[in-house]
XYZ file of C-alpha atoms in Angstrom:
393
model
C 79.510 46.832 141.659
C 82.327 48.532 139.726
C 85.957 49.518 140.366
C 84.963 52.559 142.414
C 82.610 50.479 144.582
C 85.407 47.992 145.212
C 87.841 50.761 146.178
C 85.208 52.281 148.454
C 84.767 48.910 150.181
C 88.489 48.499 150.849
C 89.034 52.155 151.764
C 87.168 51.422 155.029
C 89.616 48.649 155.975
C 91.640 49.143 159.178
C 94.861 48.599 157.196
C 94.086 51.633 155.007
C 93.604 53.783 158.096
C 96.985 52.595 159.454
C 98.702 53.266 156.108
C 97.423 56.830 155.903
C 98.135 57.553 159.573
C 101.752 56.514 158.967
C 102.174 59.223 156.310
C 104.490 62.057 157.296
C 105.645 60.511 160.584
C 107.864 57.694 159.238
C 105.450 55.075 160.594
C 106.054 51.414 159.829
C 103.190 49.084 158.877
C 103.434 45.329 158.278
C 100.717 43.640 156.194
C 100.886 39.909 155.438
C 98.764 37.121 153.979
C 98.462 38.713 150.545
C 97.463 36.621 147.541
C 97.015 37.598 143.901
C 96.382 41.228 143.059
C 95.184 42.264 146.522
C 98.372 44.329 147.026
C 97.528 46.646 144.131
C 93.923 46.940 145.327
C 95.085 47.985 148.818
C 97.490 50.533 147.307
C 94.726 52.010 145.144
C 92.325 52.142 148.102
C 94.923 54.041 150.138
C 95.296 56.559 147.304
C 91.523 56.957 147.140
C 91.387 58.047 150.778
C 94.519 60.224 150.821
C 96.177 61.922 147.852
C 99.896 61.535 148.555
C 102.933 60.245 146.665
C 103.419 56.464 146.634
C 106.558 54.491 145.713
C 106.103 50.736 145.236
C 109.193 48.498 145.371
C 108.473 45.054 143.908
C 110.957 42.177 143.955
C 111.833 42.168 140.255
C 111.064 43.844 136.938
C 108.358 41.389 135.830
C 106.467 41.630 139.129
C 106.749 45.426 138.989
C 105.294 45.563 135.459
C 102.328 43.351 136.358
C 101.758 45.407 139.496
C 101.849 48.657 137.494
C 99.197 47.310 135.099
C 96.928 46.272 137.984
C 97.336 49.551 139.816
C 96.659 51.506 136.617
C 93.430 49.516 136.113
C 92.238 50.452 139.596
C 93.259 54.115 139.266
C 92.023 54.613 135.702
C 93.318 58.011 134.494
C 95.837 58.722 137.255
C 99.295 58.090 135.756
C 101.280 55.244 137.312
C 104.950 55.667 136.373
C 107.346 52.762 135.875
C 110.938 53.395 136.981
C 113.283 50.737 135.493
C 116.955 49.918 135.805
C 119.057 51.598 133.070
C 120.615 48.232 132.188
C 119.198 45.625 129.823
C 119.582 42.607 132.099
C 118.581 42.196 135.722
C 121.398 41.957 138.281
C 123.791 43.124 135.584
C 125.640 46.422 135.201
C 126.462 46.108 131.512
C 124.723 47.205 128.322
C 122.703 50.401 128.721
C 119.034 50.187 127.658
C 118.134 53.426 125.822
C 114.392 52.919 126.290
C 114.870 52.395 130.033
C 116.982 55.577 130.257
C 114.130 57.431 128.580
C 111.599 56.034 131.083
C 113.821 56.924 134.048
C 114.322 60.467 132.752
C 110.597 60.929 132.253
C 109.906 59.863 135.857
C 112.576 62.228 137.233
C 111.163 65.083 135.175
C 107.612 64.348 136.351
C 108.719 64.423 139.994
C 110.662 67.659 139.412
C 107.730 69.344 137.672
C 105.045 67.968 139.990
C 106.155 69.352 143.335
C 102.573 70.258 144.291
C 100.964 67.032 143.002
C 101.269 63.487 144.217
C 102.862 60.913 141.933
C 102.745 57.108 141.834
C 105.922 55.212 140.935
C 106.518 51.462 140.610
C 110.072 50.116 140.666
C 112.354 47.239 141.797
C 115.778 46.888 143.533
C 118.060 47.112 140.470
C 116.469 50.435 139.473
C 117.238 51.981 142.865
C 120.921 50.997 142.854
C 122.153 53.667 140.438
C 122.076 57.261 141.661
C 120.173 59.921 139.713
C 120.854 63.454 138.567
C 119.713 65.946 141.214
C 116.552 67.996 140.592
C 118.615 71.212 140.616
C 121.086 69.846 138.054
C 118.277 68.426 135.911
C 116.582 71.835 135.816
C 119.858 73.571 134.931
C 120.419 71.166 132.019
C 116.846 71.238 130.718
C 115.606 73.413 127.856
C 111.950 74.464 128.025
C 110.044 75.974 125.130
C 106.487 77.326 124.792
C 104.333 78.538 121.918
C 105.070 82.199 121.247
C 108.658 82.037 122.540
C 111.451 83.546 120.481
C 113.899 80.857 119.383
C 117.380 81.284 117.953
C 117.942 78.229 115.721
C 121.722 78.403 116.129
C 121.289 78.391 119.929
C 119.068 75.283 119.954
C 121.500 73.469 117.623
C 124.422 74.366 119.930
C 122.427 73.146 122.957
C 121.602 69.819 121.326
C 125.119 69.201 120.022
C 126.603 70.077 123.428
C 124.471 67.350 124.982
C 125.468 64.812 122.347
C 122.228 64.804 120.330
C 122.882 63.474 116.831
C 121.712 65.474 113.810
C 119.960 63.174 111.327
C 117.720 63.485 108.269
C 114.795 62.066 110.274
C 114.511 61.476 114.037
C 114.188 57.798 114.928
C 115.274 57.410 118.566
C 115.887 59.478 121.694
C 118.940 61.698 121.279
C 118.391 62.615 117.612
C 117.203 65.837 115.953
C 116.620 67.176 112.442
C 116.193 70.611 110.906
C 114.278 71.352 107.706
C 113.499 74.990 106.965
C 111.320 76.299 109.782
C 110.662 72.823 111.253
C 112.771 71.329 114.055
C 112.193 67.710 115.093
C 113.691 66.736 118.458
C 113.561 63.340 120.172
C 114.068 64.286 123.831
C 114.909 61.870 126.632
C 111.804 63.103 128.467
C 109.189 61.509 126.215
C 108.624 58.333 124.212
C 107.627 60.324 121.104
C 109.564 63.154 119.395
C 108.504 66.801 119.251
C 107.918 68.809 116.062
C 108.475 72.543 116.542
C 107.289 74.830 113.731
C 108.674 78.337 113.534
C 107.275 81.508 112.004
C 110.478 83.423 111.392
C 112.049 83.339 114.921
C 108.843 82.640 116.887
C 107.465 79.228 117.931
C 104.153 78.830 116.112
C 103.192 75.232 117.018
C 104.462 72.242 118.971
C 103.296 68.679 118.425
C 104.250 65.165 119.390
C 104.335 62.853 116.375
C 104.873 59.239 115.391
C 108.342 58.945 113.775
C 107.210 55.948 111.700
C 104.080 57.493 110.170
C 105.009 61.179 110.672
C 101.402 61.708 111.867
C 100.696 64.086 114.744
C 99.810 62.429 118.042
C 99.129 65.413 120.282
C 99.271 69.214 120.256
C 101.292 70.837 123.035
C 101.668 74.333 124.411
C 105.045 73.624 125.990
C 107.879 71.088 125.756
C 110.816 70.067 127.917
C 113.987 68.958 126.159
C 116.222 66.842 128.367
C 119.605 65.293 127.480
C 120.686 61.727 128.199
C 121.220 61.784 131.965
C 123.284 58.576 131.682
C 125.721 60.237 129.263
C 129.194 59.702 130.787
C 130.852 62.699 129.117
C 128.854 65.063 131.369
C 129.718 64.961 135.068
C 126.228 65.549 136.467
C 125.755 65.822 140.230
C 124.189 62.532 141.347
C 122.142 61.688 144.427
C 120.304 58.560 145.663
C 116.819 58.152 144.181
C 115.310 58.191 147.688
C 116.786 61.697 148.161
C 115.046 62.811 144.956
C 111.470 61.929 145.920
C 109.414 63.973 148.458
C 109.973 63.159 152.134
C 106.247 62.522 152.718
C 106.140 59.729 150.110
C 104.688 56.441 151.390
C 106.910 53.515 150.386
C 105.319 50.100 149.822
C 107.746 47.167 149.624
C 107.060 43.568 148.667
C 110.085 42.265 150.612
C 112.791 44.593 151.979
C 114.961 41.692 153.138
C 115.082 40.547 149.505
C 115.780 44.129 148.326
C 118.805 44.268 150.632
C 120.042 40.913 149.307
C 119.823 42.030 145.653
C 121.516 45.371 146.348
C 124.362 43.599 148.174
C 124.900 41.283 145.177
C 124.936 44.250 142.788
C 127.419 46.064 145.013
C 129.801 43.079 144.890
C 129.503 43.021 141.092
C 130.223 46.750 140.943
C 133.345 46.468 143.097
C 134.678 43.737 140.795
C 133.912 45.623 137.588
C 134.475 49.274 138.613
C 136.596 51.048 136.033
C 135.725 48.560 133.306
C 134.261 49.957 130.086
C 130.832 48.413 129.522
C 130.350 50.274 126.219
C 132.685 52.318 124.024
C 132.199 55.387 126.267
C 130.627 54.115 129.478
C 132.801 53.165 132.466
C 131.406 51.817 135.730
C 132.160 54.162 138.624
C 131.394 53.253 142.222
C 130.458 56.879 142.960
C 127.523 56.649 140.514
C 125.833 53.948 142.596
C 124.249 53.954 146.034
C 125.706 52.081 148.984
C 123.275 49.269 149.947
C 123.628 49.892 153.688
C 123.006 53.618 153.276
C 120.066 52.985 150.960
C 118.387 50.604 153.413
C 119.038 53.026 156.286
C 117.554 55.939 154.329
C 114.265 54.025 154.009
C 113.790 54.601 157.726
C 113.074 58.305 157.022
C 109.875 57.362 155.206
C 106.537 55.813 156.044
C 107.081 52.189 154.969
C 104.385 49.589 154.327
C 105.855 46.069 154.131
C 104.019 43.178 152.462
C 106.408 40.334 153.337
C 106.069 37.455 155.779
C 108.950 38.797 157.883
C 109.251 42.597 158.240
C 112.569 44.425 157.900
C 111.519 47.253 160.241
C 109.786 46.896 163.601
C 106.151 47.729 162.765
C 103.859 50.054 164.686
C 100.854 48.267 163.137
C 100.523 44.677 161.860
C 97.671 42.949 160.078
C 97.408 39.504 158.492
C 94.790 39.269 155.745
C 92.582 36.183 155.630
C 93.009 35.581 151.899
C 93.269 32.474 149.691
C 94.719 32.079 146.224
C 92.268 31.993 143.339
C 91.647 28.309 142.384
C 92.828 27.137 138.965
C 89.952 26.264 136.616
C 92.164 25.535 133.569
C 89.504 26.663 131.057
C 87.060 24.116 132.480
C 83.818 26.126 132.435
C 81.851 23.411 134.229
C 84.366 23.596 137.098
C 84.268 27.397 137.024
C 80.467 27.401 137.152
C 80.398 25.002 140.102
C 82.971 27.166 141.890
C 80.817 30.259 141.402
C 77.713 28.396 142.599
C 79.591 27.291 145.726
C 80.656 30.876 146.369
C 77.027 31.967 146.160
C 75.929 29.260 148.624
C 78.551 30.503 151.102
C 77.362 34.099 150.694
C 80.441 35.255 148.747
C 80.293 37.797 145.919
C 82.166 36.672 142.792
C 83.782 39.271 140.534
C 85.175 38.378 137.111
C 87.652 40.871 135.669
C 88.080 41.239 131.910
C 88.895 44.207 129.715
C 87.123 42.441 126.817
C 83.285 42.585 127.061
C 83.025 39.812 124.442
C 84.871 37.422 126.781
C 82.274 38.080 129.478
C 79.461 37.536 126.951
C 81.103 34.237 125.999
C 81.073 33.074 129.642
C 77.365 33.873 129.927
C 76.681 31.976 126.675
C 78.693 28.911 127.739
C 76.974 28.800 131.133
C 73.611 28.875 129.378
C 74.662 26.047 127.049
C 75.812 23.802 129.937
C 72.888 24.816 132.184
C 75.011 26.519 134.862
C 73.098 29.146 136.848
C 76.143 30.803 138.360
C 76.022 34.390 139.551
C 78.927 36.788 139.117
C 79.559 40.498 138.605
C 81.655 41.469 135.568
C 84.217 44.249 135.989
C 85.585 45.510 132.695
C 89.259 45.840 133.578
C 92.112 43.371 133.396
C 93.609 41.899 136.576
C 96.828 39.898 136.783
C 95.827 37.383 139.422
C 92.661 36.657 141.394
C 92.166 35.994 145.113
C 89.486 35.147 147.681
C 89.117 37.603 150.569
C 87.328 35.699 153.338
C 87.050 38.649 155.743
C 85.303 40.795 153.136
């Protein structure tokens, strides 16, 4: 058995059928009883059976990051995008995080450019609170460049300066650019590495992404998108709720919508207290830049929503409780682990051990041999955040 076999097994589950039938008709599905990483497995199985956009709303940033890693392991090469809050601290509206702004911009650009493809986004309540630049406005304020294009150097400098890019000797962070002869380095807010554009007179000869620390090329490109800082306060961009930005047929998975509403309400109270206060030298909190919690929760009703909580927020058209137990703790006790695996085998259960390090699996086999444990398990060479026991399967 491998990852694909596992996804194939779960793709036949009645819950997957209900999830995919809800797509496009704003159906509401309530699934409960989840333990460990089963949520990410169910999400991946749904994607295997129907290629459509998914948005996952986890309870907090840490849970969202673990979930993204699990989902990426199940989906292999399909990109799973992480959409963070633009602020450094959770449940706080102060101190902009430049790296988070870059990640948010990249997600918005992917959605804008991928109108005919499905996309997979993982987020959490704080990230949804701030509105985003509209797709139309983003396109109007984006500069695209391809190999062979004619490029006026003075024009690109004017564009970058207008959008508050800083000219430096060497690019080091998003929002910087440098010019040396026929080479232009630009660190856009649409990528985590800068671009190097080489000109032959006034024509673009090559485009590469490169590592700013080593100056070594990372990837050749045929086209680049240069995007300004969409959080920059000096530009009055048109802003819309994030849920208005994503396609209407997106399936939304939520860990706990009642909790989402609670967090958004707390953030809204903080905003009303601090609106008009400068949080940085240039940045002032404005209520109009953030979504209204009641409106945001109401707008979820337009989508197909799959809830994973004990108590659903919406009245479901389909409910299913999984018969799942938490993975027991073995605390590095290999004798206990071996006995647990032997017990599973006696009960007719299949045991899968996930590890992205083959040497760790070899070590388990060697230890079992040393302590005379004849336990049977199937290794799967991917990492998994947390195990579980699915009794029905």
